[in-house]
Short mmCIF file of C-alpha atoms in Angstrom, two decimals:
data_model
loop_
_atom_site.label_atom_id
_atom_site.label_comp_id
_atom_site.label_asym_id
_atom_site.label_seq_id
_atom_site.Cartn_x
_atom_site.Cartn_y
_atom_site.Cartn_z
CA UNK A 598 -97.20 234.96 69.75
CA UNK A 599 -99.87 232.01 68.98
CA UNK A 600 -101.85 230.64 71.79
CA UNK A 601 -100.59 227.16 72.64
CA UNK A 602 -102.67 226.27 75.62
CA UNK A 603 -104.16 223.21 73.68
CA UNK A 604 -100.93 222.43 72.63
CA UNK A 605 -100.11 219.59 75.21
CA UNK A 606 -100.74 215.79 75.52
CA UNK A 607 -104.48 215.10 76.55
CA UNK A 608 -103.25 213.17 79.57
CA UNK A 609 -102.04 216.83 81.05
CA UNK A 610 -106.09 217.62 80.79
CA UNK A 611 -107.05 214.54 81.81
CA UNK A 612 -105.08 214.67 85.32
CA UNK A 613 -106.42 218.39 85.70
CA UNK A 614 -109.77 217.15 85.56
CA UNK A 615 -109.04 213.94 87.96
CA UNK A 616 -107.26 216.99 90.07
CA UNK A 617 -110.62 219.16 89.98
CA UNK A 618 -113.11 216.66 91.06
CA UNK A 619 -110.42 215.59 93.87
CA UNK A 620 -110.30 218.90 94.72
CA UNK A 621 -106.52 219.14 94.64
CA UNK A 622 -106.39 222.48 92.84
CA UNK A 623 -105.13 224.78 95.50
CA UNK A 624 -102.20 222.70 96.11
CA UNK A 625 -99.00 224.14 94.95
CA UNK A 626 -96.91 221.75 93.02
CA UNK A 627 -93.09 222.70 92.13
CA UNK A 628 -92.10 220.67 89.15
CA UNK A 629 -88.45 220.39 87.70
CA UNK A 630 -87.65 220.55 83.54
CA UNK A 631 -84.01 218.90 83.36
CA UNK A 632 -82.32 216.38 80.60
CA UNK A 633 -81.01 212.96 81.49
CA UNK A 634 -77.38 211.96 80.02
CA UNK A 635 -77.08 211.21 76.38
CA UNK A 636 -73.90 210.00 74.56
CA UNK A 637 -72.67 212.88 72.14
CA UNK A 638 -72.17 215.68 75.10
CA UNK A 639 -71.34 215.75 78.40
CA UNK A 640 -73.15 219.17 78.94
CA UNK A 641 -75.59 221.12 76.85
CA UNK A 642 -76.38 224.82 76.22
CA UNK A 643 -79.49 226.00 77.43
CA UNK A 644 -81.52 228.08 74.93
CA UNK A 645 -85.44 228.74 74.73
CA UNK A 646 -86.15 230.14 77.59
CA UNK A 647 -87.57 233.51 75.45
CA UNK A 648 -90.12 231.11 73.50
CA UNK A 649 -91.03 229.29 77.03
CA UNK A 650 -91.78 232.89 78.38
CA UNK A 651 -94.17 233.82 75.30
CA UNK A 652 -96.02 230.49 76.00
CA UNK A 653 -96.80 231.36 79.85
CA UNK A 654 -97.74 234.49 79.20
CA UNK A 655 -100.24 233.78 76.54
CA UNK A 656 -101.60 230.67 78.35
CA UNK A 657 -105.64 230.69 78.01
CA UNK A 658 -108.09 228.40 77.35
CA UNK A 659 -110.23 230.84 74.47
CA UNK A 660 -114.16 229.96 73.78
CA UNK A 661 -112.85 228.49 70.98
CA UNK A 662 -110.97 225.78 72.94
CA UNK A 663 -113.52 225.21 75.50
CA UNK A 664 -115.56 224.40 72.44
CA UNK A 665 -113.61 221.43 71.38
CA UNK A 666 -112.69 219.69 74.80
CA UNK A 667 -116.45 219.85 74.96
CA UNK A 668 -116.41 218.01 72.21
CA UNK A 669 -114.08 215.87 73.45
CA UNK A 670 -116.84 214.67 76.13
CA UNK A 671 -113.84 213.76 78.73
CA UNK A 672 -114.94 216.76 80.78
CA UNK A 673 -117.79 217.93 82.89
CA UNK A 674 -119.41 221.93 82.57
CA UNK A 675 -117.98 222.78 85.94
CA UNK A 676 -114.53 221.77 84.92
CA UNK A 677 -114.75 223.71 81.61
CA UNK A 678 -115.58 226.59 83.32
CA UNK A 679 -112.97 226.51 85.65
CA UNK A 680 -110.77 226.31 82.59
CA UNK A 681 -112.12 229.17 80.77
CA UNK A 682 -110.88 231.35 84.02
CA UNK A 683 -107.50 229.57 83.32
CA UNK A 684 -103.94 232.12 83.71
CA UNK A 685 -100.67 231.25 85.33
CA UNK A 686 -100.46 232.49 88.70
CA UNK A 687 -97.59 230.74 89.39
CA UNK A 688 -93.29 231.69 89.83
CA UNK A 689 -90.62 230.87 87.55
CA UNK A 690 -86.73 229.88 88.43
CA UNK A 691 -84.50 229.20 85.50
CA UNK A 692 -80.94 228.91 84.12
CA UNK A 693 -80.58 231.27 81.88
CA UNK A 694 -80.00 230.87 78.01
CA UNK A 695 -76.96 230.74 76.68
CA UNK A 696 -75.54 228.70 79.77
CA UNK A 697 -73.64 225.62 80.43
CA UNK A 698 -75.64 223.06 82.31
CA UNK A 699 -75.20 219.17 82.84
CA UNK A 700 -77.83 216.54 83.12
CA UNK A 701 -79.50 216.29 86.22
CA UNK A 702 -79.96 220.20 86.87
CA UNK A 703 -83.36 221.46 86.67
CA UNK A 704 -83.52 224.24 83.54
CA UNK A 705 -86.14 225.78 85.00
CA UNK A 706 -88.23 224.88 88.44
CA UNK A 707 -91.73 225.61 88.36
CA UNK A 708 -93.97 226.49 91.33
CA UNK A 709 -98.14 226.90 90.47
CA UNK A 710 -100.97 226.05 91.50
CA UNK A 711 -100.89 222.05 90.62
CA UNK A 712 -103.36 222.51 87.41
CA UNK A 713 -101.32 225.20 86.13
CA UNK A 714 -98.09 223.57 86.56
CA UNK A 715 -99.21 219.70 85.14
CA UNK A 716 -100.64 221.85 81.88
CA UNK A 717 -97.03 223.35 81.25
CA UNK A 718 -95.54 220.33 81.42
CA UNK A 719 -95.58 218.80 77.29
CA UNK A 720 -95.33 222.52 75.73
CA UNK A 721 -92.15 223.50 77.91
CA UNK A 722 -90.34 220.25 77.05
CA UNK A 723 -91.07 220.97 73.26
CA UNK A 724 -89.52 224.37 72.92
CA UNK A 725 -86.68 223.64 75.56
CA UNK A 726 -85.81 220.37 74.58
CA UNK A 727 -85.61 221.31 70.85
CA UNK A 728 -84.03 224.70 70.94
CA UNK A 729 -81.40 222.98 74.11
CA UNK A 730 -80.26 220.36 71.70
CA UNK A 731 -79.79 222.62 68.75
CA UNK A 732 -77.65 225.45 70.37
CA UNK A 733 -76.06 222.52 71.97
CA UNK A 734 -75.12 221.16 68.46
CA UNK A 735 -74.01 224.29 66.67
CA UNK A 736 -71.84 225.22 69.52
CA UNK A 737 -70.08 221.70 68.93
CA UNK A 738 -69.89 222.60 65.26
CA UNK A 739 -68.71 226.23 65.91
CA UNK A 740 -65.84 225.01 68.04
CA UNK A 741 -65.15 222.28 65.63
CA UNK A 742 -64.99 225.22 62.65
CA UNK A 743 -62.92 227.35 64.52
CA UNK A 744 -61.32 229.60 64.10
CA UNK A 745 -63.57 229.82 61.14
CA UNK A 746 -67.12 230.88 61.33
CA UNK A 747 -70.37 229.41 60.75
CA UNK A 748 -73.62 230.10 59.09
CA UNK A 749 -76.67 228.69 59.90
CA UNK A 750 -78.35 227.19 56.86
CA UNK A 751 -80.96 224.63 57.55
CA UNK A 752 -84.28 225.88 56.84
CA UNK A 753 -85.27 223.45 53.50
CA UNK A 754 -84.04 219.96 55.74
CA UNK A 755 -85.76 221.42 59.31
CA UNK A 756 -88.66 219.59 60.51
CA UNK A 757 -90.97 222.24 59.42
CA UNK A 758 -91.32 226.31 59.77
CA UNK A 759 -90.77 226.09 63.54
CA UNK A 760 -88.05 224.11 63.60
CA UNK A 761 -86.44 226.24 60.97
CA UNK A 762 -87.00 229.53 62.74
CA UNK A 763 -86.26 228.34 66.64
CA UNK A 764 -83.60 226.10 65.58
CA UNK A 765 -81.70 229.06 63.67
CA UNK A 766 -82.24 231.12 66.18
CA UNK A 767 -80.94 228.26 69.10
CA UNK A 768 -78.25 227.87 66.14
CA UNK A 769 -76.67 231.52 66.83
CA UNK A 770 -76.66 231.46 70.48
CA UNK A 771 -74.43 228.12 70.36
CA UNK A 772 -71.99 230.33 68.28
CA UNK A 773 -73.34 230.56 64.58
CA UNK A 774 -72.49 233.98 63.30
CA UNK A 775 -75.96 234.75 61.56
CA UNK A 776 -78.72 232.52 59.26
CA UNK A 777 -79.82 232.20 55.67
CA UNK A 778 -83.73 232.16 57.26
CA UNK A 779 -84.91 235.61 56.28
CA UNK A 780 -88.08 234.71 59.06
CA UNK A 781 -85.73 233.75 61.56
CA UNK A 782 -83.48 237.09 60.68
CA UNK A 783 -86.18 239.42 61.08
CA UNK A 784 -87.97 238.03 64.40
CA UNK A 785 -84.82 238.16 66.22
CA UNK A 786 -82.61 240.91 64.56
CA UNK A 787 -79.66 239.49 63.21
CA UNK A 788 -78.34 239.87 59.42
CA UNK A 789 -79.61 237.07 56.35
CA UNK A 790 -76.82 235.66 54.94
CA UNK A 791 -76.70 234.20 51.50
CA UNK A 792 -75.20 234.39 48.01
CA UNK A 793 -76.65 232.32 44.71
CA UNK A 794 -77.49 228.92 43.76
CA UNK A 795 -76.23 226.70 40.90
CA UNK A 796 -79.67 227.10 39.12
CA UNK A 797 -78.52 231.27 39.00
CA UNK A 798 -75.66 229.76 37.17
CA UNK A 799 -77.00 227.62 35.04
CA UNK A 800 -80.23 230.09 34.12
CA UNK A 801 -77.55 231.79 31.79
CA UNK A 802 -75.44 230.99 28.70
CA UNK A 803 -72.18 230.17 30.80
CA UNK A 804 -70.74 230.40 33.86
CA UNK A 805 -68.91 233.25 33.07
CA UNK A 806 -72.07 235.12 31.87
CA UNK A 807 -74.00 234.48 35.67
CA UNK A 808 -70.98 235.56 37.32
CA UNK A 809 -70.99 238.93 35.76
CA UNK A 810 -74.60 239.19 36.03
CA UNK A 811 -74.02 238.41 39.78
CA UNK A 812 -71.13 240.71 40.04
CA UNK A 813 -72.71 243.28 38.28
CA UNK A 814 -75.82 243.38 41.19
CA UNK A 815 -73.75 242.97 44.13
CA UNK A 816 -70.43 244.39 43.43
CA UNK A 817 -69.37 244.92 46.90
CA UNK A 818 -70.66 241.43 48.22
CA UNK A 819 -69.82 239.43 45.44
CA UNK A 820 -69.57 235.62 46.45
CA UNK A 821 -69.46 232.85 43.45
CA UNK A 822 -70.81 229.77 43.80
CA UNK A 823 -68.18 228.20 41.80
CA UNK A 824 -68.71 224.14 41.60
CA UNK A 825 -71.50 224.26 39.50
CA UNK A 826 -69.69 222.47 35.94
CA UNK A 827 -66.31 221.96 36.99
CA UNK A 828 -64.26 223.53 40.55
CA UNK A 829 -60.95 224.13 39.43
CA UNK A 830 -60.64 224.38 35.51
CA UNK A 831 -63.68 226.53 35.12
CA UNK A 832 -65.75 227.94 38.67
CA UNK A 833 -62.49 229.12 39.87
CA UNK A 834 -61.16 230.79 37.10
CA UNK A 835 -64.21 232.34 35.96
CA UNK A 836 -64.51 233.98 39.56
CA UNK A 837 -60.82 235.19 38.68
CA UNK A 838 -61.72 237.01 35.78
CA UNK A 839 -64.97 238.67 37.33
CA UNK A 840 -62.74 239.25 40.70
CA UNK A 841 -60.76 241.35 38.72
CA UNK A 842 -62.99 243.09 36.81
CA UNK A 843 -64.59 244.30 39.97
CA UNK A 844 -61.29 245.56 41.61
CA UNK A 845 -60.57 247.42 38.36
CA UNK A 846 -63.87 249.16 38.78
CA UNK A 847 -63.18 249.70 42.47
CA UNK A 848 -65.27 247.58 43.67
CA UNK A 849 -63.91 244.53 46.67
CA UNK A 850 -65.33 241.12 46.21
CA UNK A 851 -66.12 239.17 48.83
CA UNK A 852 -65.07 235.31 47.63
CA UNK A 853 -65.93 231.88 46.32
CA UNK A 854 -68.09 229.32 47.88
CA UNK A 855 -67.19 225.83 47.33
CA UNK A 856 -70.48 222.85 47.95
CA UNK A 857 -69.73 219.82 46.59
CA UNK A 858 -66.32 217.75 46.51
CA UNK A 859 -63.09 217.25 48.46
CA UNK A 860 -63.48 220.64 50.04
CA UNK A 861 -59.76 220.19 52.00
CA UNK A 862 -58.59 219.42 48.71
CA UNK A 863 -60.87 222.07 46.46
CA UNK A 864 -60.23 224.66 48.90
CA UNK A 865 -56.14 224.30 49.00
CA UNK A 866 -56.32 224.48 45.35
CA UNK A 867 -58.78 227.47 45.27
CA UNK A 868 -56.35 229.52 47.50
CA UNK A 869 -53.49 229.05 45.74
CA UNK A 870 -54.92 230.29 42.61
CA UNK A 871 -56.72 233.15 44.13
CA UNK A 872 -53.68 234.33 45.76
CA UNK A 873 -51.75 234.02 42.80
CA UNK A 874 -54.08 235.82 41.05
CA UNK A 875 -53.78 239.08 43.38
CA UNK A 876 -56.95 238.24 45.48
CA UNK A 877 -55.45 237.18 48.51
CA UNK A 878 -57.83 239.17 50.37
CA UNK A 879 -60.79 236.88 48.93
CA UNK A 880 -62.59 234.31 51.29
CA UNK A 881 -63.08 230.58 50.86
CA UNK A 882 -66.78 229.65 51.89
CA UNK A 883 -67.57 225.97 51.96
CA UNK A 884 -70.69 224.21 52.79
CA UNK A 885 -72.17 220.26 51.94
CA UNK A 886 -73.57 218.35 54.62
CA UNK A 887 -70.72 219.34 57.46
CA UNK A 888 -70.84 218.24 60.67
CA UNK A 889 -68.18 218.60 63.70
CA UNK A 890 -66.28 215.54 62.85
CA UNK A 891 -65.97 216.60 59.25
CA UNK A 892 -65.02 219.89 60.21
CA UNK A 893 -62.28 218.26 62.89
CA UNK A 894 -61.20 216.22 59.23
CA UNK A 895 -60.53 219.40 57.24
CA UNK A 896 -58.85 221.16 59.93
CA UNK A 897 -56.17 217.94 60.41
CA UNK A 898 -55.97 218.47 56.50
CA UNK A 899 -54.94 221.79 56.55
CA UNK A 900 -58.24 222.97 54.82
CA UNK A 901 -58.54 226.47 53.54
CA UNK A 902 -61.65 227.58 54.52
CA UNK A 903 -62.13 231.13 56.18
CA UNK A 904 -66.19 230.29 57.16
CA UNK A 905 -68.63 227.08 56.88
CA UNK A 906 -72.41 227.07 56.08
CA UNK A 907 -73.61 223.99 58.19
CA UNK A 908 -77.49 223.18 57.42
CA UNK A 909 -78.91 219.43 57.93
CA UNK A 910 -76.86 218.16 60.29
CA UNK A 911 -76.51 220.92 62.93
CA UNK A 912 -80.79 222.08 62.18
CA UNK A 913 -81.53 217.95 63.28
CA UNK A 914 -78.98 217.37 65.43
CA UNK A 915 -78.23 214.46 63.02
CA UNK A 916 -76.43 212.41 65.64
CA UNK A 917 -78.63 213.16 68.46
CA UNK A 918 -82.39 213.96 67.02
CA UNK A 919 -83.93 214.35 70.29
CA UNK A 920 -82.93 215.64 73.75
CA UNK A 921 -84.00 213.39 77.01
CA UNK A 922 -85.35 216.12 78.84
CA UNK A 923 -88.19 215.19 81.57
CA UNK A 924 -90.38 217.68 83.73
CA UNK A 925 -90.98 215.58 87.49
CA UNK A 926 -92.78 216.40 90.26
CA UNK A 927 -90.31 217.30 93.31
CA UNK A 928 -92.35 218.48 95.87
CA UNK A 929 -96.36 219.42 97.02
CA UNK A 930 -97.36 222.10 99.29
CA UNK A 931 -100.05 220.90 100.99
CA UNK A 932 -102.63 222.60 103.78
CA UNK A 933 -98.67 225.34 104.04
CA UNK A 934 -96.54 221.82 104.84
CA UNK A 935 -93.94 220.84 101.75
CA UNK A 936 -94.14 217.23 100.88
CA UNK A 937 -90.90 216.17 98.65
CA UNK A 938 -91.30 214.05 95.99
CA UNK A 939 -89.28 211.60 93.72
CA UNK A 940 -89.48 209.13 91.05
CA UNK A 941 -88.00 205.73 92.03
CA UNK A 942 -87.20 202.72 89.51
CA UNK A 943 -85.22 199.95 88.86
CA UNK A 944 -83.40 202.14 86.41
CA UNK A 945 -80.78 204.12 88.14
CA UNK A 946 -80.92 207.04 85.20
CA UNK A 947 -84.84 207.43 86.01
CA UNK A 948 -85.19 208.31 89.52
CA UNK A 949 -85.24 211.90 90.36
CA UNK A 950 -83.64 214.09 93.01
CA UNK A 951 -86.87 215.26 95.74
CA UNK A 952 -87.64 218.96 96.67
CA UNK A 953 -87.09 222.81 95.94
CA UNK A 954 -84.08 223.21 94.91
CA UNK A 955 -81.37 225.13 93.68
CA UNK A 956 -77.60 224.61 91.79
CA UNK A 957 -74.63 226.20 92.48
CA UNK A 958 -71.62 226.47 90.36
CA UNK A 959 -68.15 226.53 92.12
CA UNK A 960 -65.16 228.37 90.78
CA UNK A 961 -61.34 228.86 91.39
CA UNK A 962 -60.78 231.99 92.64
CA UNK A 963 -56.78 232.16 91.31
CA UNK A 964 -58.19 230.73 87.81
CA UNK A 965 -62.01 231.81 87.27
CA UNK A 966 -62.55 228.23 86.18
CA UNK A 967 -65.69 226.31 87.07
CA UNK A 968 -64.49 223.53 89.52
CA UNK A 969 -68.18 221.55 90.41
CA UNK A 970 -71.70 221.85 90.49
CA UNK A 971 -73.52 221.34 93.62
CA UNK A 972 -77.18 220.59 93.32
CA UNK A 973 -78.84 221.40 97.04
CA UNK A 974 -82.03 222.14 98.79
CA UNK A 975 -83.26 225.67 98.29
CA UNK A 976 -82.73 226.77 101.61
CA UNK A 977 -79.18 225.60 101.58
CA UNK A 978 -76.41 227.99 101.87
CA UNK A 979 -73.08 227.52 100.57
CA UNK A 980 -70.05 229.10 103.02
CA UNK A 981 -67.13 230.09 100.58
CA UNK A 982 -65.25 230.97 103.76
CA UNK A 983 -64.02 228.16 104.42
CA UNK A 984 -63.41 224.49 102.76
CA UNK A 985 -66.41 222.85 101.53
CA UNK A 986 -66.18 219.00 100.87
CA UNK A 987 -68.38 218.09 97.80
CA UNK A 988 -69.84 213.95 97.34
CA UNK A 989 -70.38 211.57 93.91
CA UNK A 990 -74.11 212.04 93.98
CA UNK A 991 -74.16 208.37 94.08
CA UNK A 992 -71.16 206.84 95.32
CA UNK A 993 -70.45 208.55 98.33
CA UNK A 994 -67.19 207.25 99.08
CA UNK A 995 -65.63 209.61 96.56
CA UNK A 996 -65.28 213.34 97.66
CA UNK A 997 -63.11 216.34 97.35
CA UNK A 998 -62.47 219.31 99.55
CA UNK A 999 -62.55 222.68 97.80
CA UNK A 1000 -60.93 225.60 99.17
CA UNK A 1001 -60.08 229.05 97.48
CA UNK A 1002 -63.28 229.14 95.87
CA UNK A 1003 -66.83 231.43 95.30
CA UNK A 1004 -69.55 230.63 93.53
CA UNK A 1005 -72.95 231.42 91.89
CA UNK A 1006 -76.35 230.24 91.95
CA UNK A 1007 -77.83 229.33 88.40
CA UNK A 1008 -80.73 230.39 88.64
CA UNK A 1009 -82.81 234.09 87.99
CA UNK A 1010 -86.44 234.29 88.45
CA UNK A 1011 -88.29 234.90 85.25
CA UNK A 1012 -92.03 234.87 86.91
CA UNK A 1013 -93.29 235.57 90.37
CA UNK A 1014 -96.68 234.96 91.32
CA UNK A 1015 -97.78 235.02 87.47
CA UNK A 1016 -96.28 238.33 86.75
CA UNK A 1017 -93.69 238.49 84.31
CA UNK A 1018 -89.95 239.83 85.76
CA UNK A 1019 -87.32 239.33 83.47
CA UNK A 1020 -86.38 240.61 80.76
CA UNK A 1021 -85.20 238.87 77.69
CA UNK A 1022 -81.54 239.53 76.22
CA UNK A 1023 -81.21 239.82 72.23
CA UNK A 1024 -79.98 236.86 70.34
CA UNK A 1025 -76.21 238.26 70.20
CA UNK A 1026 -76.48 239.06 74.07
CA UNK A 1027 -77.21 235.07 74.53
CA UNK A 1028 -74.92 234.47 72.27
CA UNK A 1029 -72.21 236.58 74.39
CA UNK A 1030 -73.16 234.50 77.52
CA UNK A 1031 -72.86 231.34 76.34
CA UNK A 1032 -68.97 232.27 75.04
CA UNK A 1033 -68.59 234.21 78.54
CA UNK A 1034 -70.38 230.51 79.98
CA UNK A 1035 -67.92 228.03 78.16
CA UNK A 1036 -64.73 230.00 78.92
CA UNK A 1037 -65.80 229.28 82.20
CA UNK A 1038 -64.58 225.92 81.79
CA UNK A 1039 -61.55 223.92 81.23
CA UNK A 1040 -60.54 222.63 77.54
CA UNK A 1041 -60.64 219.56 79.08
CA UNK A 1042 -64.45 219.43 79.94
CA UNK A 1043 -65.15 221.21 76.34
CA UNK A 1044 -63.29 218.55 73.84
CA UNK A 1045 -65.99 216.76 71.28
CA UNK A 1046 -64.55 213.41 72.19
CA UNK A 1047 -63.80 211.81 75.44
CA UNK A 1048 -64.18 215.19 77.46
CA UNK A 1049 -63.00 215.04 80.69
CA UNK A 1050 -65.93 214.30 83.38
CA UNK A 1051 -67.28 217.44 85.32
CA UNK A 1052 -68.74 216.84 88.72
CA UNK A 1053 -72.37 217.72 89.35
CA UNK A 1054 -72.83 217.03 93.28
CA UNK A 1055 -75.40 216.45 95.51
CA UNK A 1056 -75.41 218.35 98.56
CA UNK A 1057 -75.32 216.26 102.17
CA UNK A 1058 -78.78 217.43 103.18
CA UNK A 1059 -79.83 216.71 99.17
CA UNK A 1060 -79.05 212.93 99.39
CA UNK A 1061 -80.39 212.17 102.67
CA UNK A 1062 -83.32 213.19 102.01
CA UNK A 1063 -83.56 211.15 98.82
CA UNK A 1064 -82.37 208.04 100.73
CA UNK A 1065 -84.94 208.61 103.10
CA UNK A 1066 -87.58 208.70 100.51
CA UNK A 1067 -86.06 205.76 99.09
CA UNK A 1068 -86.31 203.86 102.64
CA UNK A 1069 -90.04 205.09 103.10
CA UNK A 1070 -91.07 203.54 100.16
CA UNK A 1071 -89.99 200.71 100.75
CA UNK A 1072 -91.67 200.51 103.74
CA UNK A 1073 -94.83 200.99 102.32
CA UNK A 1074 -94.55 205.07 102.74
CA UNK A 1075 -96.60 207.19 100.60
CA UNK A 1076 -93.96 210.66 99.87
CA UNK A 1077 -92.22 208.52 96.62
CA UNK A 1078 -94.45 208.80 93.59
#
C-alpha cells in the first residue's frame, strides 16, 4: 500500500500546526465520517472500509515529506519534528462494509489524539465516499438486472487507475458478479471476465472467419460479439454456424453478446433463432451504456438477456457523481472531561448530531425485518424487554412504540489504541453481507423509485442534548462549534 499521509487538504496541516503551538495536542478529539441525504437513494451501501484501514496503518510523515512542507515555509522546525514522530495512536468504530446505512449515521467514529484525527479527515472521505457511492450504485443496477447478472466493466470511462480498481472492486460488493479489470481481479481475488472486441472481428476477412478463429482458441468459453456489421442477418447467424461446429466437436459454447441497438428487441430476436437452431442452452450477454432505469425498460419489455455488462454509468455513478459525505467534530476530551460538540446553521441538513455515539438497528422478532434505526449516546442501552417508544429526530410529535423486537449495534471496532483488530473479509464475503444486509429490509424500503421512508431516530437523551447545545449557543455558550 502507498503512503498517503500528504494526501490531504493543506488546511488539515495548517490546523495541526495552529493545534501545536496552542498546545492542544493531547486532547482527544472523536470525529464522525457520515453522508448527508441525496436524491437517487434513500440508503447507501457502505464499502471501503479495507482501503481506509491500509491508509491508517501506513500513516507517516517520511524524510521525504518533511522535506517539502519545509518547503512549504507554513511550518516551524519544532512542528516538523513533531511530525516526523507522526503514527495513529488512536481507536476505530465502524459499520462494516457491505452494510445498509442511511444518512445521518456515522460510517465510522474516530477517537485520536486531535492532530491525528484532523489529518484523517480529507483521505477517509476520498476512499469512503467514492467506493460508498459506487457499491451503492451497482447494487441499484444489480437489483434492477435481476434476476440476471452483472459484470463490472468500467475501467476505460473511470476517473483514472484508482477509480477503476476501487470502484470495481466497491462494484462487486453492491452485487456485480466479477470485473473485466484484470488489476482489480488480481488484488482482490475474484475471476476477469471478458470475451472480444469488434476490432477482433474486423482484424479478419469476415465475420465468419474471427468467429472461428475465436472459437477455435476458446472452445469451451466461446462468446461472439455479434453486432459488429449487421445483428440479425449476419452476427447471429454466423455465431450459429460456429455454435455448431463446436458442439459437433464436443465442445459447449458459452453465447452471444449483443452492444449496440434495441437490445429488448435484438435480444428477443437472438433467442428465438438460437433456440431454433438447437442452442437453447446458449446465453444472451448485452452491454451499451446501461443503467438501472434502462435495465427496469428491458425487463417491462420482456428482454432476453441472461447477464448485463454495465461500465460508465455504474463506474461514475452517472446520476449521482459524488457522495455528500462530511467528517465533524462531535466531541473533545479535555483535562479527562468530554465536551460534545455540533455544527449549527441556518441550514437544517448541515447541523450535526453532538457526542460519542453509537446506532442501533431494530428488528421484528416474528419477521427478521429491520423496523428503525436509533442513533444514541454511546453509553446508552437499549432494553428489548420491554416496549421502546422511538421519536422523528426532528419533529418530535411523531413516535411509535415497538414491541416484539431485538436489535444490533452497527458498529465493530477496527482499531484500538493504534493497533490494528479486525480483520478484513474477502470481496465475495462483503459481497455476502451486503445480500444478508438488504434482505434485512422490506421491498418497500429497497424499490429504485419512491421507496418507502425508513426511520433513523434519535434517542431521548440524543436530542436533548443537541437542543441544549442549540440553547447554549445562543446564549453566547462556547460547546457549539
Amino acid at each position: 500500500m502507498r503512503n498517503l499521509t500528504l494526501l490531504t487538504d493543506f488546511y488539515e496541516l495548517t490546523m495541526m500546526y495552529g493545534y501545536f503551538l496552542q498546545g492542544k495536542t493531547e486532547e482527544t478529539a472523536t470525529f464522525d465520517l457520515f453522508f448527508r441525504p441525496f436524491d437517487e437513494s434513500n440508503f447507501c451501501i457502505a464499502a471501503g472500509l479495507e482501503q481506509a484501514v491500509d491508509y491508517v496503518q501506513n500513516l507517516r510523515f517520511t524524510k521525504e515529506d518533511i522535506d517539502y512542507l519545509r518547503s512549504t515555509k507554513a511550518f516551524n522546525e519544532p512542528f516538523l519534528k513533531f511530525l516526523s514522530n507522526f503514527k495513529f495512536t488512536g481507536s476505530i468504530k465502524a459499520i462494516p462494509e457491505g452494510t445498509v446505512v442511511f444518512p445521518y449515521e456515522p460510517l465510522m467514529v474516530i477517537t485520536a489524539p486531535i492532530c491525528q484525527a484532523q489529518l484523517m479527515e480529507a483521505a477517509l472521505l476520498n476512499i469512503i465516499n467514492f467506493q460508498t457511492l459506487i457499491a451503492t450504485k451497482a447494487r441499484r443496477i444489480t437489483h434492477a438486472a435481476s434476476p440476471a447478472g452483472v459484470l463490472e466493466f468500467g475501467l476505460r470511462r473511470a476517473q483514472a487507475p484508482d477509480a477503476s480498481i476501487y470502484g470495481a472492486r466497491a462494484a462487486v460488493i453492491g452485487g456485480c458478479t466479477s470485473t473485466s479489470n484484470v488489476l482489480c481481479a488480481q488484488m482482490f481475488g475474484m475471476p476477469p471476465k471478458g470475451t472480444h472486441a469488434h476490432s477482433w472481428v474486423m482484424s479478419f476477412p469476415t465475420e465468419l472467419d474471427a468467429f472461428m478463429a475465436y472459437a477455435q482458441t476458446y472452445p469451451d468459453g466461446c462468446l461472439l460479439l455479434v453486432d459488429t456489421y449487421d445483428t440479425l442477418h449476419s452476427g447471429v447467424p454466423n455465431a450459429i454456424k460456429v455454435f455448431d461446429y463446436l458442439k459437433q466437436n464436443g465442445h459447449k459454447p458459452l453465447g452471444i453478446r449483443l452492444d449496440s441497438g434495441d437490445l429488448a428487441y435484438l435480444s428477443k430476436e437472438a433467442r428465438k433463432m438460437l433456440d431454433a437452431a438447437g442452442h437453447a442452452d446458449c446465453q444472451i450477454f448485452a452491454s451499451s451504456d446501461i443503467d438501472e432505469y434502462v435495465l427496469m425498460a428491458l425487463r417491462e419489455q420482456g428482454a432476453k438477456i441472461d447477464t448485463f455488462g454495465v461500465g460508465t454509468k455504474m463506474i461514475t455513478s452517472n446520476n449521482t457523481p459524488s457522495l455528500g459525505g462530511v467528517y465533524k467534530l462531535a466531541n473533545l476530551c479535555v483535562d479527562g472531561k468530554d465536551v460534545p460538540k455540533m455544527k449549527i446553521s441556518d441550514n437544517p441538513v448541515k447541523m450535526t448530531n453532538p457526542g460519542v455515539k453509537t446506532v442501533y438497528r431494530l428488528f421484528g422478532r416474528d419477521t427478521n425485518k429491520a423496523i428503525a434505526d436509533v442513533i444514541c449516546l454511546a453509553d446508552e442501552v437499549i432494553d428489548d424487554t420491554k416496549p421502546l417508544t422511538i421519536t422523528h429526530p426532528v419533529e418530535r410529535w411523531k413516535s411509535k412504540e415497538v414491541t416484539n423486537f431485538y436489535f444490533k449495534e452497527l458498529y465493530i471496532d477496527v482499531f484500538k489504541d493504534g493497533k490494528l483488530v479486525y480483520s478484513c473479509p474477502n470481496v465475495y464475503q462483503l459481497q455476502s453481507d451486503c445480500k444478508q444486509s438488504l434482505n434485512g429490509f422490506w421491498d418497500e424500503y429497497l424499490r429504485l423509485t419512491q421507496p418507502h421512508a425508513y426511520k433513523v431516530d434519535l434517542s431521548d437523551k440524543l436530542y436533548e442534548l443537541k437542543q441544549r447545545l442549540i440553547s447554549e449557543d445562543k446564549k453566547g455558550g462556547a460547546h457549539a462549534i
